[in-house]
GROMACS .gro file of C-alpha atoms in nm:
model
  187
    1MET     CA    1   9.422  12.598  10.983
    2SER     CA    2   9.575  12.660  10.643
    3PRO     CA    3   9.396  12.521  10.337
    4ARG     CA    4   9.707  12.327  10.238
    5HIS     CA    5   9.804  12.048  10.478
    6THR     CA    6  10.166  11.938  10.491
    7SER     CA    7  10.313  11.655  10.690
    8PRO     CA    8  10.517  11.757  10.993
    9ARG     CA    9  10.892  11.711  10.962
   10PRO     CA   10  10.986  11.377  11.118
   11GLY     CA   11  11.187  11.389  11.439
   12HIS     CA   12  11.411  11.094  11.362
   13ALA     CA   13  11.534  10.910  11.055
   14PRO     CA   14  11.418  10.562  10.963
   15ALA     CA   15  11.673  10.297  11.056
   16PRO     CA   16  11.802  10.070  10.777
   17GLU     CA   17  11.612   9.777  10.934
   18GLN     CA   18  11.291   9.980  10.925
   19ILE     CA   19  11.348  10.071  10.560
   20ASP     CA   20  11.401   9.701  10.478
   21MET     CA   21  11.088   9.597  10.672
   22ILE     CA   22  10.871   9.862  10.505
   23ALA     CA   23  11.004   9.763  10.161
   24CYS     CA   24  10.937   9.395  10.236
   25VAL     CA   25  10.575   9.461  10.333
   26LEU     CA   26  10.516   9.681  10.027
   27GLN     CA   27  10.681   9.422   9.802
   28SER     CA   28  10.432   9.161   9.921
   29GLY     CA   29  10.141   9.394   9.844
   30GLY     CA   30  10.082   9.521  10.197
   31SER     CA   31   9.942   9.865  10.271
   32LEU     CA   32  10.132  10.161  10.411
   33GLN     CA   33   9.939  10.109  10.737
   34THR     CA   34  10.068   9.751  10.760
   35ALA     CA   35  10.421   9.859  10.663
   36ALA     CA   36  10.420  10.120  10.940
   37ALA     CA   37  10.304   9.865  11.197
   38ALA     CA   38  10.569   9.614  11.085
   39ALA     CA   39  10.837   9.882  11.125
   40ALA     CA   40  10.701   9.973  11.471
   41VAL     CA   41  10.609  10.332  11.380
   42SER     CA   42  10.279  10.512  11.340
   43LYS     CA   43  10.128  10.568  10.998
   44ASP     CA   44  10.177  10.944  11.053
   45VAL     CA   45  10.552  10.894  11.105
   46LEU     CA   46  10.576  10.679  10.792
   47ASP     CA   47  10.378  10.938  10.595
   48SER     CA   48  10.611  11.216  10.713
   49TRP     CA   49  10.921  11.010  10.621
   50LEU     CA   50  10.777  10.942  10.275
   51ALA     CA   51  10.674  11.305  10.224
   52LEU     CA   52  11.021  11.434  10.316
   53GLY     CA   53  11.184  11.164  10.104
   54ALA     CA   54  10.966  11.256   9.805
   55GLN     CA   55  11.062  11.623   9.844
   56VAL     CA   56  11.431  11.530   9.846
   57LEU     CA   57  11.398  11.297   9.545
   58ASP     CA   58  11.194  11.545   9.343
   59ARG     CA   59  11.418  11.848   9.387
   60PRO     CA   60  11.734  11.908   9.184
   61PRO     CA   61  12.047  11.760   9.343
   62ARG     CA   62  12.283  11.998   9.520
   63ALA     CA   63  12.626  11.971   9.361
   64GLY     CA   64  12.901  11.895   9.609
   65ARG     CA   65  12.672  11.904   9.914
   66ARG     CA   66  12.588  11.600  10.120
   67LEU     CA   67  12.232  11.562  10.245
   68PRO     CA   68  12.161  11.570  10.618
   69ALA     CA   69  12.121  11.217  10.760
   70LEU     CA   70  11.744  11.257  10.806
   71GLU     CA   71  11.690  11.364  10.445
   72GLU     CA   72  11.922  11.092  10.313
   73ALA     CA   73  11.741  10.817  10.506
   74CYS     CA   74  11.396  10.946  10.409
   75ALA     CA   75  11.500  10.970  10.043
   76ALA     CA   76  11.628  10.610  10.056
   77LEU     CA   77  11.298  10.498  10.209
   78ALA     CA   78  11.089  10.689   9.953
   79ALA     CA   79  11.292  10.548   9.664
   80ARG     CA   80  11.255  10.189   9.793
   81ALA     CA   81  10.885  10.238   9.864
   82ARG     CA   82  10.822  10.377   9.514
   83MET     CA   83  11.014  10.090   9.356
   84GLU     CA   84  10.843   9.814   9.558
   85MET     CA   85  10.496   9.959   9.507
   86ALA     CA   86  10.559   9.990   9.131
   87ARG     CA   87  10.686   9.631   9.112
   88THR     CA   88  10.384   9.503   9.304
   89GLU     CA   89  10.149   9.704   9.084
   90ALA     CA   90  10.315   9.563   8.770
   91ALA     CA   91  10.293   9.205   8.903
   92CYS     CA   92   9.925   9.246   8.991
   93LEU     CA   93   9.844   9.396   8.652
   94GLU     CA   94  10.031   9.114   8.479
   95ALA     CA   95   9.831   8.854   8.675
   96ILE     CA   96   9.506   9.027   8.577
   97ARG     CA   97   9.618   9.056   8.213
   98ARG     CA   98   9.719   8.690   8.204
   99SER     CA   99   9.387   8.581   8.354
  100ALA     CA  100   9.194   8.802   8.111
  101VAL     CA  101   9.382   8.697   7.798
  102GLU     CA  102   9.519   8.348   7.862
  103GLY     CA  103   9.315   8.209   8.148
  104GLU     CA  104   9.487   8.017   8.424
  105THR     CA  105   9.661   7.682   8.422
  106VAL     CA  106   9.502   7.454   8.682
  107ARG     CA  107   9.695   7.146   8.795
  108GLU     CA  108   9.529   6.879   9.007
  109THR     CA  109   9.714   6.585   9.161
  110VAL     CA  110   9.530   6.287   9.309
  111ARG     CA  111   9.727   6.045   9.528
  112VAL     CA  112   9.604   5.705   9.640
  113VAL     CA  113   9.771   5.589   9.961
  114ASP     CA  114   9.766   5.254  10.137
  115GLU     CA  115   9.697   5.202  10.508
  116ALA     CA  116  10.062   5.271  10.594
  117GLY     CA  117  10.047   5.608  10.419
  118ASN     CA  118  10.257   5.503  10.118
  119VAL     CA  119  10.163   5.650   9.781
  120VAL     CA  120  10.031   5.366   9.566
  121LYS     CA  121   9.920   5.569   9.267
  122GLU     CA  122   9.950   5.932   9.164
  123THR     CA  123   9.766   6.099   8.878
  124SER     CA  124   9.815   6.457   8.768
  125THR     CA  125   9.586   6.651   8.539
  126THR     CA  126   9.656   6.991   8.390
  127LYS     CA  127   9.378   7.203   8.243
  128GLN     CA  128   9.372   7.548   8.094
  129ALA     CA  129   9.088   7.756   8.234
  130ALA     CA  130   8.911   7.991   7.997
  131PRO     CA  131   9.007   8.358   7.992
  132GLN     CA  132   8.828   8.554   8.262
  133TRP     CA  133   8.625   8.843   8.122
  134LYS     CA  134   8.588   8.997   8.469
  135ALA     CA  135   8.965   9.043   8.488
  136ALA     CA  136   8.958   9.224   8.153
  137VAL     CA  137   8.677   9.451   8.268
  138TRP     CA  138   8.852   9.524   8.598
  139TRP     CA  139   9.172   9.616   8.413
  140LEU     CA  140   8.990   9.845   8.170
  141GLU     CA  141   8.793  10.020   8.447
  142HIS     CA  142   9.092  10.073   8.673
  143VAL     CA  143   9.378  10.138   8.432
  144LEU     CA  144   9.178  10.336   8.175
  145PRO     CA  145   8.903  10.494   8.388
  146ASP     CA  146   8.840  10.784   8.149
  147GLN     CA  147   8.752  10.546   7.868
  148TRP     CA  148   8.601  10.252   8.059
  149GLY     CA  149   8.520  10.365   8.413
  150GLY     CA  150   8.201  10.550   8.326
  151LYS     CA  151   8.343  10.879   8.457
  152GLY     CA  152   8.477  11.033   8.136
  153ALA     CA  153   8.270  11.256   7.908
  154GLU     CA  154   8.288  11.000   7.625
  155ALA     CA  155   8.164  10.717   7.845
  156GLN     CA  156   7.878  10.931   7.978
  157ALA     CA  157   7.780  11.044   7.629
  158CYS     CA  158   7.762  10.697   7.474
  159GLY     CA  159   7.613  10.508   7.769
  160PRO     CA  160   7.720  10.175   7.913
  161VAL     CA  161   7.992   9.965   7.755
  162ARG     CA  162   7.916   9.607   7.653
  163LEU     CA  163   8.199   9.354   7.651
  164THR     CA  164   8.159   9.040   7.440
  165ILE     CA  165   8.399   8.749   7.479
  166VAL     CA  166   8.386   8.482   7.210
  167PRO     CA  167   8.478   8.144   7.366
  168ASP     CA  168   8.786   7.959   7.247
  169PRO     CA  169   8.682   7.718   6.967
  170GLY     CA  170   8.942   7.462   7.074
  171PRO     CA  171   9.286   7.362   6.947
  172THR     CA  172   9.381   7.493   6.604
  173ALA     CA  173   9.561   7.309   6.327
  174ALA     CA  174   9.888   7.457   6.453
  175GLY     CA  175   9.834   7.286   6.788
  176GLY     CA  176   9.768   7.604   6.983
  177CYS     CA  177   9.448   7.773   7.086
  178GLU     CA  178   9.304   8.085   6.939
  179SER     CA  179   9.079   8.311   7.138
  180GLU     CA  180   8.892   8.601   6.992
  181GLN     CA  181   8.781   8.889   7.210
  182GLU     CA  182   8.566   9.174   7.092
  183PHE     CA  183   8.512   9.500   7.274
  184HIS     CA  184   8.207   9.698   7.162
  185LYS     CA  185   8.116  10.053   7.252
  186PRO     CA  186   7.769  10.165   7.141
  187ALA     CA  187   7.770  10.446   6.885
   0.00000   0.00000   0.00000
């Protein structure tokens, strides 16, 4: 066995419906394993399609030459997969950032109904939850692992990192809320 493993060349091209299904699963945050199952192919087949598609996308275009159907379909799949995975990643990171910096808006609605099931009274309350320090730590550890994941030379040299969140003091004179967050690294 050679030290460098490459995916076998796929025997057939992904159908447009399969490309759409795979993209849909990836867009919703599903794994490649789930995307393969939804498209009724094995994970190995999906991996080979994506590998071939990545090769096609990453090489210089051939002027005046049309790609073979297999390469064209695999390139379309790889491009869609890259795009959907990047969009999902961005949405997840934005949700973590928002939770870490702004907190979450929590809305609660209480309905009082009579015996016939008619709504007699409805009260809604909206509260702003405090920023979540765990979301900030997760983001730092996963997006900047060399600085905050404990694996980089700097992190190993200076020891553990302490994160201090100063709670929101309440509404300011301007009507908004100010929140101060301090990140300390020991010297």
